[in-house]
Coordinates of N, CA, C and O in Angstrom, one line a residue:
M206 N 62.9 -46.4 -21.5 CA 62.4 -45.2 -22.1 C 61.3 -44.7 -21.3 O 60.4 -45.5 -20.9
P207 N 61.2 -43.4 -21.0 CA 60.1 -42.9 -20.1 C 58.8 -42.8 -20.9 O 58.8 -42.6 -22.1
E208 N 57.7 -43.1 -20.2 CA 56.4 -43.1 -20.8 C 55.9 -41.6 -20.9 O 56.1 -40.9 -19.9
S209 N 55.2 -41.3 -21.9 CA 54.6 -40.0 -22.0 C 53.4 -39.9 -21.1 O 52.7 -41.0 -20.9
K210 N 53.1 -38.8 -20.7 CA 51.9 -38.6 -19.8 C 50.6 -38.8 -20.7 O 50.6 -38.3 -21.8
S211 N 49.8 -39.6 -20.2 CA 48.5 -39.8 -20.9 C 47.6 -38.6 -20.8 O 47.5 -38.0 -19.8
R212 N 47.0 -38.4 -21.9 CA 46.0 -37.2 -21.9 C 44.7 -37.7 -21.5 O 44.2 -38.7 -22.0
K213 N 44.1 -37.0 -20.5 CA 42.8 -37.4 -20.1 C 41.8 -36.7 -20.9 O 41.9 -35.5 -21.3
K214 N 40.7 -37.5 -21.3 CA 39.7 -36.9 -22.0 C 38.8 -36.0 -21.1 O 38.6 -36.4 -20.0
P215 N 38.4 -34.9 -21.6 CA 37.5 -34.0 -20.8 C 36.2 -34.7 -20.5 O 35.7 -35.5 -21.3
K216 N 35.7 -34.5 -19.3 CA 34.4 -35.1 -18.9 C 33.3 -34.6 -19.8 O 33.3 -33.4 -20.2
Q217 N 32.4 -35.5 -20.1 CA 31.3 -35.1 -21.0 C 30.4 -34.1 -20.2 O 30.1 -34.2 -19.1
A218 N 30.0 -33.0 -20.9 CA 29.1 -32.0 -20.3 C 27.7 -32.6 -20.2 O 27.3 -33.4 -21.1
D219 N 27.1 -32.2 -19.2 CA 25.7 -32.7 -19.0 C 24.8 -32.0 -20.0 O 24.7 -30.8 -20.0
R220 N 24.2 -32.8 -20.9 CA 23.5 -32.2 -22.0 C 22.0 -32.1 -21.7 O 21.2 -31.7 -22.6
R221 N 21.6 -32.5 -20.5 CA 20.2 -32.4 -20.2 C 19.8 -31.0 -20.0 O 20.5 -30.2 -19.4
P222 N 18.6 -30.6 -20.4 CA 18.2 -29.2 -20.2 C 17.9 -29.0 -18.7 O 17.4 -29.8 -18.0
R223 N 18.4 -27.8 -18.2 CA 18.3 -27.5 -16.8 C 17.0 -26.6 -16.6 O 16.6 -25.8 -17.5
A224 N 16.5 -26.7 -15.4 CA 15.4 -25.8 -15.1 C 15.9 -24.4 -14.9 O 16.9 -24.2 -14.2
S225 N 15.2 -23.5 -15.6 CA 15.7 -22.1 -15.5 C 15.4 -21.5 -14.1 O 14.3 -21.7 -13.5
S226 N 16.3 -20.8 -13.6 CA 16.1 -20.1 -12.3 C 15.3 -18.9 -12.4 O 14.9 -18.3 -11.4
D227 N 15.1 -18.4 -13.7 CA 14.3 -17.2 -13.9 C 12.8 -17.6 -13.8 O 12.3 -18.4 -14.5
P228 N 12.1 -17.0 -12.8 CA 10.7 -17.4 -12.6 C 9.7 -16.9 -13.6 O 8.6 -17.2 -13.6
G229 N 10.2 -16.0 -14.5 CA 9.3 -15.5 -15.6 C 8.5 -14.3 -15.1 O 8.7 -13.8 -14.0
P230 N 7.7 -13.8 -16.0 CA 6.9 -12.6 -15.7 C 5.8 -12.8 -14.7 O 5.4 -14.0 -14.5
N231 N 5.3 -11.7 -14.1 CA 4.2 -11.8 -13.2 C 2.9 -12.1 -13.9 O 2.7 -11.9 -15.1
P232 N 1.9 -12.6 -13.2 CA 0.6 -12.8 -13.8 C -0.1 -11.5 -14.2 O 0.4 -10.4 -13.8
V233 N -1.1 -11.6 -15.0 CA -1.7 -10.4 -15.6 C -2.3 -9.5 -14.5 O -2.3 -8.3 -14.6
W234 N -2.8 -10.1 -13.5 CA -3.5 -9.4 -12.4 C -2.6 -8.6 -11.5 O -3.0 -7.8 -10.7
F235 N -1.3 -8.9 -11.5 CA -0.4 -8.4 -10.5 C -0.3 -6.9 -10.5 O -0.4 -6.2 -9.5
K236 N 0.0 -6.3 -11.7 CA 0.1 -4.8 -11.8 C -1.1 -4.1 -11.4 O -1.1 -3.1 -10.6
P237 N -2.3 -4.5 -11.9 CA -3.5 -3.7 -11.5 C -3.8 -3.8 -10.0 O -4.2 -2.8 -9.4
V238 N -3.5 -4.9 -9.4 CA -3.7 -5.1 -7.9 C -2.7 -4.2 -7.2 O -3.0 -3.5 -6.2
M239 N -1.5 -4.2 -7.6 CA -0.4 -3.4 -7.0 C -0.7 -1.9 -7.0 O -0.7 -1.3 -6.0
F240 N -1.0 -1.4 -8.2 CA -1.3 0.0 -8.3 C -2.7 0.3 -7.7 O -2.8 1.4 -7.1
G241 N -3.6 -0.6 -7.7 CA -4.9 -0.4 -7.1 C -4.8 -0.3 -5.6 O -5.5 0.6 -5.0
L242 N -4.0 -1.1 -5.0 CA -3.8 -1.0 -3.5 C -3.2 0.4 -3.1 O -3.5 1.0 -2.1
M243 N -2.2 0.8 -3.9 CA -1.6 2.1 -3.6 C -2.6 3.3 -3.8 O -2.6 4.2 -2.9
I244 N -3.4 3.2 -4.8 CA -4.4 4.3 -5.0 C -5.5 4.2 -3.9 O -5.9 5.2 -3.4
V245 N -6.0 3.0 -3.6 CA -7.0 2.9 -2.6 C -6.5 3.4 -1.3 O -7.3 4.1 -0.5
G246 N -5.3 3.1 -0.9 CA -4.7 3.6 0.4 C -4.7 5.1 0.4 O -5.0 5.7 1.4
L247 N -4.2 5.7 -0.7 CA -4.2 7.1 -0.8 C -5.6 7.8 -0.7 O -5.8 8.7 0.0
L248 N -6.5 7.2 -1.4 CA -7.9 7.7 -1.4 C -8.5 7.5 0.0 O -9.3 8.4 0.4
W249 N -8.2 6.5 0.7 CA -8.7 6.2 2.0 C -8.3 7.4 3.0 O -9.1 7.9 3.7
I250 N -7.0 7.7 2.9 CA -6.5 8.8 3.7 C -7.1 10.2 3.3 O -7.5 11.0 4.2
L251 N -7.2 10.4 2.0 CA -7.8 11.7 1.5 C -9.3 11.8 2.0 O -9.7 12.9 2.4
V252 N -10.0 10.7 1.9 CA -11.4 10.8 2.3 C -11.5 11.0 3.8 O -12.4 11.8 4.3
F253 N -10.6 10.5 4.6 CA -10.6 10.7 6.0 C -10.4 12.2 6.3 O -11.1 12.7 7.2
Y254 N -9.4 12.8 5.7 CA -9.1 14.2 5.9 C -10.2 15.1 5.4 O -10.6 16.1 6.0
I255 N -10.7 14.8 4.2 CA -11.7 15.7 3.6 C -13.0 15.7 4.4 O -13.6 16.8 4.5
T256 N -13.4 14.6 4.8 CA -14.7 14.5 5.6 C -14.5 14.8 7.1 O -15.5 14.6 7.8
Q257 N -13.4 15.2 7.5 CA -13.1 15.6 8.9 C -13.3 14.4 9.8 O -14.1 14.5 10.8
S258 N -12.8 13.3 9.5 CA -12.8 12.0 10.2 C -14.2 11.4 10.4 O -14.4 10.6 11.3
Q259 N -15.1 11.7 9.5 CA -16.4 11.1 9.6 C -16.5 9.8 8.7 O -17.3 8.9 9.0
Y260 N -15.7 9.7 7.7 CA -15.6 8.5 6.8 C -14.2 8.1 6.7 O -13.3 8.9 7.0
P261 N -13.8 7.0 6.2 CA -14.5 5.9 5.7 C -15.2 5.0 6.8 O -16.2 4.5 6.6
I262 N -14.5 4.9 8.0 CA -15.1 4.1 9.1 C -15.1 5.1 10.3 O -14.1 5.4 10.9
P263 N -16.3 5.6 10.6 CA -16.4 6.7 11.6 C -16.0 6.1 13.0 O -15.5 6.9 13.9
G264 N -16.2 4.9 13.3 CA -16.0 4.4 14.7 C -14.6 4.2 15.1 O -14.3 4.2 16.3
I265 N -13.7 4.2 14.2 CA -12.3 3.9 14.6 C -11.4 5.1 14.6 O -10.2 5.1 15.0
G266 N -12.0 6.3 14.2 CA -11.2 7.5 14.4 C -10.0 7.6 13.6 O -9.9 7.3 12.4
A267 N -8.9 8.0 14.3 CA -7.6 8.2 13.6 C -6.9 6.9 13.1 O -6.0 6.9 12.4
W268 N -7.5 5.7 13.5 CA -6.9 4.5 13.0 C -7.2 4.4 11.5 O -6.6 3.5 10.8
N269 N -8.1 5.2 11.0 CA -8.3 5.2 9.5 C -7.0 5.6 8.8 O -6.8 5.1 7.7
I270 N -6.2 6.4 9.4 CA -4.9 6.8 8.7 C -4.0 5.6 8.7 O -3.4 5.3 7.6
T271 N -3.9 4.8 9.8 CA -3.1 3.6 9.8 C -3.6 2.6 8.8 O -2.8 2.0 8.1
L272 N -4.9 2.5 8.7 CA -5.5 1.5 7.7 C -5.2 2.0 6.3 O -4.8 1.1 5.5
G273 N -5.3 3.2 6.0 CA -5.0 3.7 4.7 C -3.5 3.5 4.3 O -3.2 3.1 3.2
F274 N -2.6 3.8 5.3 CA -1.2 3.6 5.0 C -0.9 2.1 4.9 O -0.1 1.7 4.1
G275 N -1.6 1.3 5.7 CA -1.4 -0.2 5.6 C -1.7 -0.7 4.2 O -1.0 -1.5 3.6
I276 N -2.9 -0.2 3.7 CA -3.3 -0.7 2.3 C -2.3 -0.2 1.3 O -1.9 -1.0 0.4
A277 N -1.8 1.0 1.4 CA -0.9 1.6 0.4 C 0.5 0.8 0.5 O 1.1 0.5 -0.5
I278 N 0.9 0.5 1.7 CA 2.2 -0.2 1.9 C 2.1 -1.6 1.3 O 3.1 -2.1 0.8
L279 N 1.0 -2.2 1.4 CA 0.9 -3.5 0.7 C 1.1 -3.4 -0.8 O 1.8 -4.2 -1.4
G280 N 0.6 -2.4 -1.4 CA 0.9 -2.1 -2.8 C 2.4 -1.9 -3.0 O 3.0 -2.4 -4.0
F281 N 3.0 -1.1 -2.1 CA 4.4 -0.8 -2.3 C 5.3 -2.1 -2.1 O 6.3 -2.3 -2.7
L282 N 4.9 -2.9 -1.2 CA 5.6 -4.2 -1.0 C 5.5 -5.1 -2.2 O 6.4 -5.8 -2.4
M283 N 4.4 -5.0 -2.9 CA 4.2 -5.8 -4.1 C 5.2 -5.4 -5.2 O 5.6 -6.2 -6.0
T284 N 5.7 -4.1 -5.1 CA 6.6 -3.7 -6.1 C 8.0 -4.4 -6.0 O 8.7 -4.5 -7.0
T285 N 8.3 -5.0 -4.8 CA 9.5 -5.7 -4.7 C 9.5 -7.0 -5.4 O 10.5 -7.6 -5.7
R286 N 8.3 -7.5 -5.7 CA 8.2 -8.8 -6.4 C 7.8 -8.6 -7.9 O 7.5 -9.6 -8.6
W287 N 7.8 -7.4 -8.4 CA 7.4 -7.1 -9.8 C 8.5 -7.5 -10.7 O 9.6 -7.1 -10.6
R288 N 8.1 -8.3 -11.7 CA 9.0 -8.8 -12.8 C 8.4 -8.4 -14.1 O 7.2 -8.6 -14.3
S289 N 9.1 -8.0 -15.1 CA 8.6 -7.6 -16.4 C 8.6 -8.8 -17.3 O 9.3 -9.6 -17.3

């Protein structure tokens, strides 16, 4: 007489809690620093143009524009890491 196929029991699921891949929300200081950098960069450029390149740093001339954009870009780069 042929033997019936034996049924295999399903493997036990791992019941240990797993570490969540969700890193969670940002620290409290993240949003103010992010928006602050964007605003400071914009103000830096505005001050440069309004004062006809005498301020914020008179010795570096047009590099003030680069510095202002660099500060603002740091703020915009922080938006890529923003989590709610």
